[in-house]
Amino acid sequence: MKNILVTGGAGFIGANFVKYLLRKQRDILVVNYDALTYAGNLESLSDLLEEKRHIFIHGDIRDQSKIEKTLVENQIEGVINFAAESHVDRSIDNPGEFIQTNVVGTLNLLATARKLGIKRFLQISTDEVYGSLSSEEAAFTEDTQIRPNSPYSASKASADHLVRAYHHTFGMDTLITRCSNNYGPLQFPEKMIPLCINNAFCGKKIPVYGDGMQIRDWLYVEDHCEAIWKVFLKGKSGEVYNIGGDNQMTNIDLVRTILKTCGRDDSLISFVKDRPGHDRRYAINFSKIKKELDWKPKHDFASGIVSTVKWYSENREWLDHLTSGEYKSYYEKMYSGR
Ligand code: NAD
Ligand code: DAU
């Protein structure tokens, strides 16, 4: 397939994916469709201004006529849907927006893709749909029961069900990937790793929710991009593929590692009130994608975090731009009660 629609390609993983794809495939047209919410940033795509194989379209995935026009005019063959409201804390403050984009938007994309006979539809989902694990429980497999705990994960799980239903009922060629926590360049600094790096640079306190003993499985974003493209090219229609980093870590260990990498000590750590309904542990069993598609992570966390800190230190303007204005006031409001 030559002409691909990527939605949400001005966000963190989407922008990394667009760049990965343009590096990887010579013969491709990437149409990047993004609403440019607070999380979307054209500066993240500034190095693609002269790139003829990349077209940016400012639009909302809920806008049926614009999606249809985009798919027809660019002779799109495949769709990869990254567009989403993605931050758990915001979903607790305002669940409605998450239902609108993540559920209604995905349904609109599916319906329009079906109407136009799009060959393949890949939904970028998350390990959070599986819920939370105790320290003894085995890692999530693709057969683990869906038990979303936050409005964010509930909206992503709903979208997954719609994708599955479009395959089962209408015979559409769909796929779903469910990945663990990503880190790397271009991540909006409301998420834990860029927030921690930014605060460490500025000598500001780092808010650690609850006891800091929650566990996440961190994956370098480029490894995620590679897995997504493998699934899109070779994944079996109708299937779900888990993607993980094989790198479980407590939040407090993560923060200490980042502080050390930034040349700061632990005095910046500040324990704050916990996130309501906070999932304790995520862990991903990704043996299916490893066996069927020969994928495993290439970056280890020790080197990945060093290059990530280096990227943010070399791109302070990108960070400063995002930490001013609307985001700053949201951030201050959010932490004022903690
Ligand atoms: P992000 O918040 O950085 O980017 C989301 C992008 O979607 C932004 O560019 C935003 O402008 C765009 N967008 C939002 N609403 C839109 C709408 N209605 N129409 C069109 N565009 C819209 O998110 P991210 O971290 O890059 O995550 C991308 C996808 O990957 C999401 O679907 C998320 O659920 C999933 N995911 C993320 C992670 C992670 O660790 N970040 C892990 C697993 C899965
Ligand atoms: O697991 C995949 C998911 O990872 C994605 O689906 C989501 O889109 C993505 O945002 C991420 O969700 P998390 O809630 O795990 O990520 P976040 O970076 O917000 O938080 C990581 C952990 O750090 C989590 O346990 C909450 C904690 N945390 C977070 C922030 C922002 C803190 O302790 N303090 C903070 O200030």
mmCIF file of C-alpha atoms and ligand atoms in Angstrom, residues 86-89 125-128 152 179-182 187 190-193 195 207-209 214-216 218 251 254 272 275 278-279 282 334-335, ligand 2:
data_model
loop_
_atom_site.group_PDB
_atom_site.id
_atom_site.type_symbol
_atom_site.label_atom_id
_atom_site.label_comp_id
_atom_site.label_asym_id
_atom_site.label_seq_id
_atom_site.Cartn_x
_atom_site.Cartn_y
_atom_site.Cartn_z
ATOM 1 C CA SER A 86 -4.580 10.388 25.749
ATOM 2 C CA HIS A 87 -4.009 11.731 29.268
ATOM 3 C CA VAL A 88 -5.596 9.794 32.156
ATOM 4 C CA ASP A 89 -5.658 12.802 34.542
ATOM 5 C CA SER A 125 -4.861 1.104 21.466
ATOM 6 C CA THR A 126 -3.317 0.708 24.883
ATOM 7 C CA ASP A 127 -2.506 -1.865 27.573
ATOM 8 C CA GLU A 128 -4.682 0.207 29.943
ATOM 9 C CA TYR A 152 -9.593 7.235 29.289
ATOM 10 C CA CYS A 179 1.091 -0.992 23.811
ATOM 11 C CA SER A 180 2.591 -0.159 27.180
ATOM 12 C CA ASN A 181 3.907 3.286 28.238
ATOM 13 C CA ASN A 182 6.047 5.049 25.621
ATOM 14 C CA GLN A 187 6.128 13.816 24.203
ATOM 15 C CA GLU A 190 2.090 16.553 31.079
ATOM 16 C CA LYS A 191 3.158 12.883 30.896
ATOM 17 C CA MET A 192 5.426 11.549 33.610
ATOM 18 C CA ILE A 193 8.803 11.303 31.830
ATOM 19 C CA LEU A 195 7.305 16.353 33.056
ATOM 20 C CA PRO A 207 4.923 15.392 41.873
ATOM 21 C CA VAL A 208 4.909 11.646 42.587
ATOM 22 C CA TYR A 209 1.372 10.303 43.020
ATOM 23 C CA GLN A 214 2.989 1.888 40.859
ATOM 24 C CA ILE A 215 4.620 -0.098 38.059
ATOM 25 C CA ARG A 216 4.716 0.740 34.357
ATOM 26 C CA TRP A 218 8.385 1.578 29.498
ATOM 27 C CA ASN A 251 7.483 5.276 39.378
ATOM 28 C CA LEU A 254 11.940 5.964 37.334
ATOM 29 C CA VAL A 272 1.365 14.278 46.346
ATOM 30 C CA ARG A 275 -4.606 9.900 41.125
ATOM 31 C CA HIS A 278 -4.807 4.833 39.934
ATOM 32 C CA ASP A 279 -3.886 1.521 38.252
ATOM 33 C CA TYR A 282 0.810 -2.814 33.977
ATOM 34 C CA MET A 334 -4.314 20.557 38.703
ATOM 35 C CA TYR A 335 -1.534 20.619 41.262
HETATM 36 O O1 DAU B 2 0.082 2.329 29.397
HETATM 37 C C1 DAU B 2 -0.136 3.100 28.248
HETATM 38 C C2 DAU B 2 -0.623 4.478 28.637
HETATM 39 O O2 DAU B 2 0.487 5.167 29.194
HETATM 40 C C3 DAU B 2 -1.217 5.266 27.468
HETATM 41 O O3 DAU B 2 -2.363 4.603 27.004
HETATM 42 C C4 DAU B 2 -1.568 6.696 27.903
HETATM 43 O O4 DAU B 2 -2.006 7.445 26.784
HETATM 44 C C5 DAU B 2 -0.315 7.329 28.485
HETATM 45 O O5 DAU B 2 -0.623 8.626 28.942
HETATM 46 C C6 DAU B 2 0.241 6.494 29.615
HETATM 47 O O6 DAU B 2 -0.651 6.495 30.747
HETATM 48 P P1 DAU B 2 -0.122 6.641 32.263
HETATM 49 O O7 DAU B 2 -1.208 7.161 33.093
HETATM 50 O O8 DAU B 2 0.550 5.385 32.698
HETATM 51 O O9 DAU B 2 1.033 7.757 31.993
HETATM 52 P P2 DAU B 2 1.501 9.040 32.803
HETATM 53 O O10 DAU B 2 2.742 9.514 32.143
HETATM 54 O O11 DAU B 2 0.390 10.016 32.995
HETATM 55 O O12 DAU B 2 1.868 8.448 34.228
HETATM 56 C C7 DAU B 2 2.843 7.434 34.388
HETATM 57 C C8 DAU B 2 2.831 7.027 35.843
HETATM 58 O O13 DAU B 2 3.344 8.137 36.630
HETATM 59 C C9 DAU B 2 1.444 6.763 36.384
HETATM 60 O O14 DAU B 2 1.511 5.712 37.353
HETATM 61 C C10 DAU B 2 1.039 8.061 37.073
HETATM 62 C C11 DAU B 2 2.357 8.588 37.581
HETATM 63 N N1 DAU B 2 2.480 10.056 37.634
HETATM 64 C C12 DAU B 2 2.148 10.771 36.521
HETATM 65 C C13 DAU B 2 2.254 12.147 36.500
HETATM 66 C C14 DAU B 2 1.862 12.944 35.284
HETATM 67 C C15 DAU B 2 2.962 10.686 38.769
HETATM 68 O O15 DAU B 2 3.284 10.023 39.772
HETATM 69 N N2 DAU B 2 3.076 12.039 38.763
HETATM 70 C C16 DAU B 2 2.732 12.807 37.678
HETATM 71 O O16 DAU B 2 2.844 14.053 37.726
#
